[in-house]
């Protein structure tokens, strides 16, 4: 098991910078997600950790040892690709034992370790079957077995479930997480799927355009997004953004949204000019008392909750309420936001203004 520390890691491909000065730490035994949209530099970061790509600058420490310029073979970590490749002419047992046999490990030791892996993965009954006839799930388990049997310090996984259909993907995600909990090995997992990252990860790094926007626990990132990008990327439906010009009240407790006062958390830094109020759909409440009003333009029934689309003075917004709340299209409703749950973003990069409640949990890259 290992701690992996990334310090000011940078990768340029010619004139293009794919990864810009990333800094974060994967603690020993963590299930750690690298999350972001296509092209943001996740795979390049993972490949640098693995030793498959040399950084332009920066450091990578595995258990305190600087390895940035060392080849993959000297890092003792297993890289699991999206397409699990198995040797089709070998049975399950031979596929799993292959990495040990090629390292010259003794036969008795190989047998014991394959048996242990088969028990962990619950595939004892198929050890002597040919891989050709296996189901997709069993093939994935065998491929994982081949990675686990080496007992590497860490696993690096690049969208390992990317090719699977939604239902099976969810099942394998649960299995992978449970497997991690059983063996406790440090795992770094690349995904562009925010739900997958939230469900599986102990920690998440959110990347955009080669930069780390934030890292932290899933709930910290959801509740206290460090930037407007993170706020919009995590959560479905996405966080609502209400642009407003202006002033946070002198005491820092409210803003004016289209002429109506709206409560906000105590902003530690004052800011004026173009600001954005961020409100999650589940934090919009309907209240007759509120002078800030919107018109219901659509409702979407989801069983226990419903998504209500509203036309507000600041554009379209989506609210999530209990499905039992009676609401009709065309209705004009007062909108109320709980001040402790909203975020205000400022500036070109859309940085969140820190408040007393969230300043301890934000981590910028
Ligand atoms: P995806 O999920 O689409 O793979 P990603 O976040 O993993 O996205 P990377 O594969 O790390 O992104 O790529 C980041 C950027 O670097 C992309 O714009 C990509 O085109 C570029 N890039 C990656 N590898 C190379 C290379 N060998 N030469 C030139 N550009 C590259």
Coordinates of C-alpha atoms and ligand atoms in Angstrom, one line a residue:
X1 CA 0.0 0.0 0.0
X2 CA 1.2 3.5 -0.7
X3 CA 0.7 7.2 -0.4
X4 CA 1.1 9.0 -3.7
X5 CA 2.0 12.7 -3.6
X6 CA 1.8 14.9 -6.7
X7 CA 3.6 18.2 -6.6
X8 CA 3.4 20.9 -9.3
X9 CA 3.1 18.2 -11.9
X10 CA 3.1 19.6 -15.5
X11 CA 3.0 18.0 -18.9
X12 CA 3.4 19.8 -22.2
X13 CA 3.0 18.2 -25.6
X14 CA 4.8 20.7 -27.9
X15 CA 3.1 24.1 -27.4
X16 CA 0.1 22.5 -25.7
X17 CA 0.0 22.1 -21.9
X18 CA -2.2 19.1 -21.0
X19 CA -1.5 19.3 -17.3
X20 CA -0.7 22.6 -15.5
X21 CA 1.0 22.4 -12.1
X22 CA -1.2 19.8 -10.4
X23 CA -0.7 19.3 -6.7
X24 CA -2.6 16.8 -4.6
X25 CA -2.1 13.8 -2.3
X26 CA -3.6 10.3 -2.5
X27 CA -3.5 8.9 1.0
X28 CA -2.5 5.3 1.7
X29 CA -5.5 3.0 1.1
X30 CA -7.7 5.6 -0.4
X31 CA -10.1 5.1 -3.4
X32 CA -9.2 8.3 -5.2
X33 CA -11.1 9.7 -8.2
X34 CA -9.6 11.8 -11.0
X35 CA -12.7 13.5 -12.4
X36 CA -13.3 16.0 -15.2
X37 CA -14.6 16.4 -18.8
X38 CA -13.0 14.9 -21.8
X39 CA -9.6 16.3 -22.6
X40 CA -9.0 17.9 -19.1
X41 CA -5.8 15.9 -18.5
X42 CA -7.0 13.0 -16.3
X43 CA -5.4 10.2 -18.4
X44 CA -2.2 12.2 -18.8
X45 CA -2.0 12.6 -15.0
X46 CA -2.6 8.9 -14.5
X47 CA 0.0 7.9 -17.1
X48 CA 2.6 10.1 -15.4
X49 CA 1.8 8.4 -12.1
X50 CA 2.3 5.1 -13.8
X51 CA 5.5 6.0 -15.4
X52 CA 4.1 5.7 -18.9
X53 CA 4.6 9.4 -19.6
X54 CA 7.5 11.6 -18.4
X55 CA 6.4 14.9 -16.8
X56 CA 7.7 18.1 -18.2
X57 CA 8.3 19.3 -14.6
X58 CA 7.1 18.5 -11.1
X59 CA 7.4 15.6 -8.7
X60 CA 5.7 12.3 -7.9
X61 CA 6.3 10.7 -4.6
X62 CA 5.3 7.1 -3.9
X63 CA 5.7 6.4 -0.2
X64 CA 8.0 9.3 0.1
X65 CA 10.3 8.2 -2.8
X66 CA 10.5 10.6 -5.8
X67 CA 9.8 8.5 -8.9
X68 CA 8.9 11.1 -11.6
X69 CA 11.8 10.1 -13.8
X70 CA 11.7 6.4 -13.0
X71 CA 10.4 3.8 -15.5
X72 CA 7.1 2.1 -14.8
X73 CA 8.8 -1.2 -14.0
X74 CA 10.4 0.4 -10.9
X75 CA 7.2 1.8 -9.4
X76 CA 5.4 -1.4 -8.3
X77 CA 2.0 -0.2 -9.3
X78 CA -0.6 -1.9 -11.5
X79 CA -2.3 0.0 -14.4
X80 CA -5.7 -1.3 -15.3
X81 CA -7.0 -0.2 -18.7
X82 CA -10.5 0.3 -20.0
X83 CA -10.3 -2.8 -22.1
X84 CA -9.4 -5.7 -19.9
X85 CA -7.3 -7.8 -22.2
X86 CA -7.0 -11.6 -21.3
X87 CA -4.9 -14.3 -23.0
X88 CA -7.6 -16.2 -24.9
X89 CA -5.6 -19.4 -25.2
X90 CA -5.1 -19.7 -21.4
X91 CA -7.6 -20.8 -18.8
X92 CA -8.5 -18.5 -15.9
X93 CA -5.9 -19.9 -13.5
X94 CA -3.1 -19.4 -16.1
X95 CA -4.3 -15.9 -16.9
X96 CA -4.2 -14.9 -13.2
X97 CA -0.9 -16.6 -12.5
X98 CA 0.9 -15.3 -15.6
X99 CA 2.4 -12.1 -14.0
X100 CA 3.9 -14.2 -11.1
X101 CA 5.2 -16.9 -13.4
X102 CA 6.9 -14.4 -15.6
X103 CA 8.5 -12.9 -12.5
X104 CA 9.9 -16.3 -11.6
X105 CA 7.8 -16.7 -8.4
X106 CA 8.0 -20.3 -7.0
X107 CA 5.1 -22.7 -8.0
X108 CA 3.8 -23.2 -4.5
X109 CA 3.7 -19.5 -3.9
X110 CA 2.0 -18.9 -7.2
X111 CA -0.7 -21.5 -6.4
X112 CA -1.3 -20.0 -2.9
X113 CA -1.6 -16.5 -4.2
X114 CA -3.9 -17.4 -7.1
X115 CA -6.1 -19.3 -4.6
X116 CA -6.2 -16.2 -2.4
X117 CA -7.1 -13.9 -5.3
X118 CA -9.8 -16.3 -6.5
X119 CA -11.3 -16.3 -3.0
X120 CA -11.3 -12.5 -2.8
X121 CA -12.9 -12.2 -6.2
X122 CA -15.3 -15.2 -5.6
X123 CA -14.1 -17.0 -8.8
X124 CA -12.8 -20.2 -7.3
X125 CA -15.3 -22.3 -9.3
X126 CA -14.2 -21.0 -12.7
X127 CA -10.4 -21.3 -12.2
X128 CA -10.0 -24.2 -14.7
X129 CA -12.4 -22.8 -17.3
X130 CA -11.3 -21.3 -20.6
X131 CA -11.7 -17.5 -20.6
X132 CA -13.4 -17.7 -24.0
X133 CA -16.7 -18.8 -22.6
X134 CA -16.9 -16.5 -19.6
X135 CA -19.5 -13.8 -19.1
X136 CA -18.4 -10.1 -19.3
X137 CA -18.5 -9.8 -15.5
X138 CA -16.3 -12.9 -15.0
X139 CA -13.8 -11.6 -17.6
X140 CA -13.5 -8.4 -15.7
X141 CA -13.0 -10.3 -12.4
X142 CA -10.2 -12.4 -14.0
X143 CA -8.5 -9.3 -15.3
X144 CA -8.7 -7.7 -11.9
X145 CA -7.3 -10.9 -10.4
X146 CA -4.3 -10.6 -12.7
X147 CA -3.7 -7.1 -11.4
X148 CA -4.3 -8.0 -7.7
X149 CA -2.1 -11.1 -7.7
X150 CA 1.1 -9.1 -8.1
X151 CA 0.2 -7.2 -4.8
X152 CA 1.3 -3.9 -6.2
X153 CA 1.5 -0.8 -4.0
X154 CA -1.3 0.9 -5.8
X155 CA -3.8 0.4 -8.6
X156 CA -4.3 3.0 -11.3
X157 CA -7.5 2.5 -13.3
X158 CA -8.4 4.5 -16.5
X159 CA -12.2 4.4 -17.0
X160 CA -12.2 0.6 -16.3
X161 CA -16.0 0.3 -16.6
X162 CA -16.3 2.7 -19.6
X163 CA -17.3 0.1 -22.2
X164 CA -20.1 -1.5 -20.1
X165 CA -23.8 -0.8 -20.3
X166 CA -25.3 1.3 -17.5
X167 CA -26.8 -1.5 -15.4
X168 CA -23.8 -3.8 -15.5
X169 CA -21.5 -0.8 -15.0
X170 CA -23.3 0.1 -11.7
X171 CA -23.0 -3.5 -10.5
X172 CA -19.3 -3.7 -11.3
X173 CA -18.7 -0.3 -9.7
X174 CA -20.2 -1.6 -6.5
X175 CA -18.0 -4.8 -6.8
X176 CA -14.9 -2.8 -7.4
X177 CA -15.5 -0.6 -4.4
X178 CA -16.2 -3.7 -2.2
X179 CA -13.1 -5.3 -3.5
X180 CA -11.1 -2.2 -2.6
X181 CA -12.5 -2.3 0.9
X182 CA -11.5 -5.9 1.3
X183 CA -7.9 -5.5 0.1
X184 CA -7.4 -1.8 1.1
X185 CA -4.9 -1.0 -1.7
X186 CA -4.5 2.6 -2.8
X187 CA -6.5 3.1 -6.0
X188 CA -6.5 6.0 -8.4
X189 CA -9.5 5.9 -10.7
X190 CA -10.1 8.1 -13.8
X191 CA -13.7 8.9 -14.8
X192 CA -15.6 11.6 -16.5
X193 CA -18.8 10.5 -14.7
X194 CA -19.5 12.7 -11.7
X195 CA -22.1 10.2 -10.3
X196 CA -19.5 7.4 -10.4
X197 CA -17.0 9.6 -8.7
X198 CA -19.4 10.6 -6.0
X199 CA -20.6 7.0 -5.3
X200 CA -17.2 5.3 -5.3
X201 CA -14.6 7.8 -4.2
X202 CA -13.2 8.6 -0.8
X203 CA -11.7 11.7 -2.4
X204 CA -12.1 13.4 -5.7
X205 CA -9.8 15.7 -7.7
X206 CA -11.8 17.7 -10.2
X207 CA -9.8 18.8 -13.2
X208 CA -10.6 21.3 -16.0
X209 CA -8.4 22.4 -18.9
X210 CA -5.4 20.8 -17.3
X211 CA -5.8 22.4 -13.9
X212 CA -6.9 21.0 -10.6
X213 CA -10.0 23.0 -9.6
X214 CA -10.6 21.3 -6.3
X215 CA -9.9 18.2 -4.3
X216 CA -11.7 16.8 -1.3
X217 CA -14.3 14.4 0.0
X218 CA -17.4 14.0 -2.3
X219 CA -19.6 15.8 0.2
X220 CA -17.2 18.7 0.6
X221 CA -17.0 19.1 -3.1
X222 CA -20.8 18.9 -3.5
X223 CA -21.6 21.3 -0.6
X224 CA -18.7 23.7 -0.9
X225 CA -17.6 23.9 -4.6
X226 CA -14.4 25.9 -4.9
X227 CA -15.3 27.2 -8.3
X228 CA -18.3 27.8 -10.6
X229 CA -16.9 25.0 -12.9
X230 CA -17.0 22.4 -10.0
X231 CA -20.4 23.6 -8.9
X232 CA -21.8 23.1 -12.4
X233 CA -20.0 19.8 -13.1
X234 CA -21.2 18.0 -10.0
X235 CA -24.8 17.4 -9.3
X236 CA -27.8 16.6 -11.5
X237 CA -29.7 18.7 -12.4
X238 CA -26.8 21.1 -12.2
X239 CA -26.5 23.9 -9.7
X240 CA -28.6 27.0 -10.7
X241 CA -26.6 30.2 -11.4
X242 CA -28.2 33.6 -10.9
X243 CA -25.9 36.3 -12.2
X244 CA -26.3 39.6 -10.4
X245 CA -24.4 42.9 -10.5
X246 CA -23.4 44.0 -7.3
X247 CA -23.2 44.4 -3.8
X248 CA -23.2 42.1 -0.9
X249 CA -24.9 44.1 2.0
X250 CA -22.4 45.8 4.4
X251 CA -22.9 43.1 7.0
X252 CA -22.4 40.4 4.4
X253 CA -25.8 38.8 5.1
X254 CA -27.8 39.5 1.9
X255 CA -27.6 40.4 -1.7
X256 CA -30.1 42.1 -4.0
X257 CA -31.4 39.8 -6.8
X258 CA -33.5 41.8 -9.3
X259 CA -34.5 44.2 -6.6
X260 CA -35.3 41.6 -3.9
X261 CA -33.1 40.8 -0.9
X262 CA -31.8 37.3 -0.8
X263 CA -30.0 35.9 2.3
X264 CA -26.4 34.6 1.7
X265 CA -23.8 33.1 4.0
X266 CA -21.6 35.6 5.8
X267 CA -19.0 36.4 3.1
X268 CA -15.6 36.7 4.5
X269 CA -14.2 38.6 1.5
X270 CA -16.2 41.5 0.2
X271 CA -16.8 41.7 -3.5
X272 CA -18.6 43.9 -6.0
X273 CA -19.2 43.9 -9.7
X274 CA -20.4 40.8 -11.6
X275 CA -21.1 38.0 -9.1
X276 CA -23.1 34.8 -9.4
X277 CA -25.3 33.2 -6.8
X278 CA -25.3 29.4 -6.9
X279 CA -28.2 27.4 -5.6
X280 CA -28.7 23.6 -5.8
X281 CA -32.1 22.5 -7.1
X282 CA -33.0 20.9 -3.8
X283 CA -32.3 24.1 -1.9
X284 CA -35.0 26.1 -3.7
X285 CA -38.1 26.3 -1.5
X286 CA -41.5 27.7 -2.5
X287 CA -42.7 30.4 -0.1
X288 CA -45.6 32.8 -0.4
X289 CA -43.6 35.3 1.7
X290 CA -40.8 35.6 -0.8
X291 CA -40.9 38.6 -3.1
X292 CA -38.5 36.9 -5.5
X293 CA -40.8 35.1 -7.9
X294 CA -40.7 32.7 -10.8
X295 CA -43.2 31.1 -13.1
X296 CA -43.5 27.3 -13.4
X297 CA -42.8 26.3 -17.0
X298 CA -42.5 22.5 -16.6
X299 CA -42.7 19.7 -14.1
X300 CA -41.0 16.3 -14.3
X301 CA -42.2 13.6 -12.1
X302 CA -39.5 11.2 -10.7
X303 CA -41.3 9.1 -8.2
X304 CA -40.2 10.4 -4.8
X305 CA -39.1 13.8 -6.1
X306 CA -40.0 16.1 -9.0
X307 CA -38.0 18.6 -11.0
X308 CA -39.7 21.9 -11.6
X309 CA -38.4 24.2 -14.3
X310 CA -38.9 27.9 -13.4
X311 CA -38.7 31.1 -15.4
X312 CA -37.1 33.7 -13.0
X313 CA -36.0 37.3 -13.5
X314 CA -32.5 35.9 -13.7
X315 CA -33.2 33.2 -16.3
X316 CA -34.2 29.5 -16.1
X317 CA -33.8 27.6 -12.9
X318 CA -34.6 24.1 -11.8
X319 CA -35.9 23.1 -8.3
X320 CA -36.2 19.6 -6.8
X321 CA -39.1 19.1 -4.4
X322 CA -41.1 16.3 -3.0
X323 CA -43.3 14.7 -5.6
X324 CA -46.2 15.3 -3.2
X325 CA -45.9 19.0 -3.5
X326 CA -48.9 20.1 -5.6
X327 CA -47.6 22.5 -8.3
X328 CA -49.1 23.4 -11.7
X329 CA -47.5 24.7 -14.9
X330 CA -48.1 28.4 -15.3
X331 CA -48.3 29.0 -11.5
X332 CA -46.3 32.0 -10.1
X333 CA -44.4 31.0 -7.0
X334 CA -42.2 32.9 -4.4
X335 CA -38.7 31.4 -4.2
X336 CA -36.7 31.1 -1.1
X337 CA -33.1 30.0 -0.7
X338 CA -31.6 28.7 2.6
X339 CA -28.7 31.1 3.1
X340 CA -26.5 28.4 4.6
X341 CA -26.6 26.4 1.4
X342 CA -26.0 28.9 -1.3
X343 CA -22.6 29.9 -2.7
X344 CA -21.4 33.1 -4.3
X345 CA -18.9 33.1 -7.1
X346 CA -16.8 35.9 -8.4
X347 CA -14.1 36.9 -10.8
X348 CA -13.0 35.5 -14.1
X349 CA -12.3 32.0 -12.8
X350 CA -15.6 31.9 -10.9
X351 CA -13.9 31.4 -7.5
X352 CA -16.3 30.7 -4.6
X353 CA -16.2 33.4 -2.0
X354 CA -15.2 31.7 1.2
X355 CA -17.5 32.1 4.2
X356 CA -17.2 31.1 7.8
X357 CA -18.9 27.8 7.1
X358 CA -16.7 26.6 4.3
X359 CA -13.3 28.1 4.6
X360 CA -11.9 25.0 6.3
X361 CA -12.8 22.5 3.7
X362 CA -11.8 24.1 0.4
X363 CA -8.7 22.8 -1.3
X364 CA -7.4 24.5 -4.4
X365 CA -5.0 22.8 -6.6
Ligands
LIG1 P1 -10.4 11.7 -22.2 O1 -11.3 11.1 -21.2 O2 -11.0 12.2 -23.4 O3 -9.2 10.8 -22.5 P2 -8.6 13.1 -20.4 O4 -9.1 14.1 -19.4 O5 -8.1 11.8 -20.0 O6 -9.7 13.0 -21.5 P3 -6.0 13.4 -21.7 O7 -6.1 12.1 -22.4 O8 -5.2 13.4 -20.5 O9 -7.5 13.9 -21.3 O10 -5.6 14.5 -22.7 C1 -5.5 15.9 -22.3 C2 -5.1 16.7 -23.5 O11 -3.8 16.4 -24.0 C3 -6.1 16.4 -24.7 O12 -6.3 17.7 -25.4 C4 -5.2 15.5 -25.6 O13 -5.6 15.7 -27.0 C5 -3.8 16.0 -25.3 N1 -2.9 14.9 -25.5 C6 -2.9 13.7 -24.8 N2 -1.8 12.9 -25.2 C7 -1.2 13.6 -26.2 C8 0.0 13.4 -27.0 N3 0.7 12.2 -26.8 N4 0.3 14.3 -27.9 C9 -0.3 15.5 -28.0 N5 -1.4 15.8 -27.2 C10 -1.9 14.9 -26.3

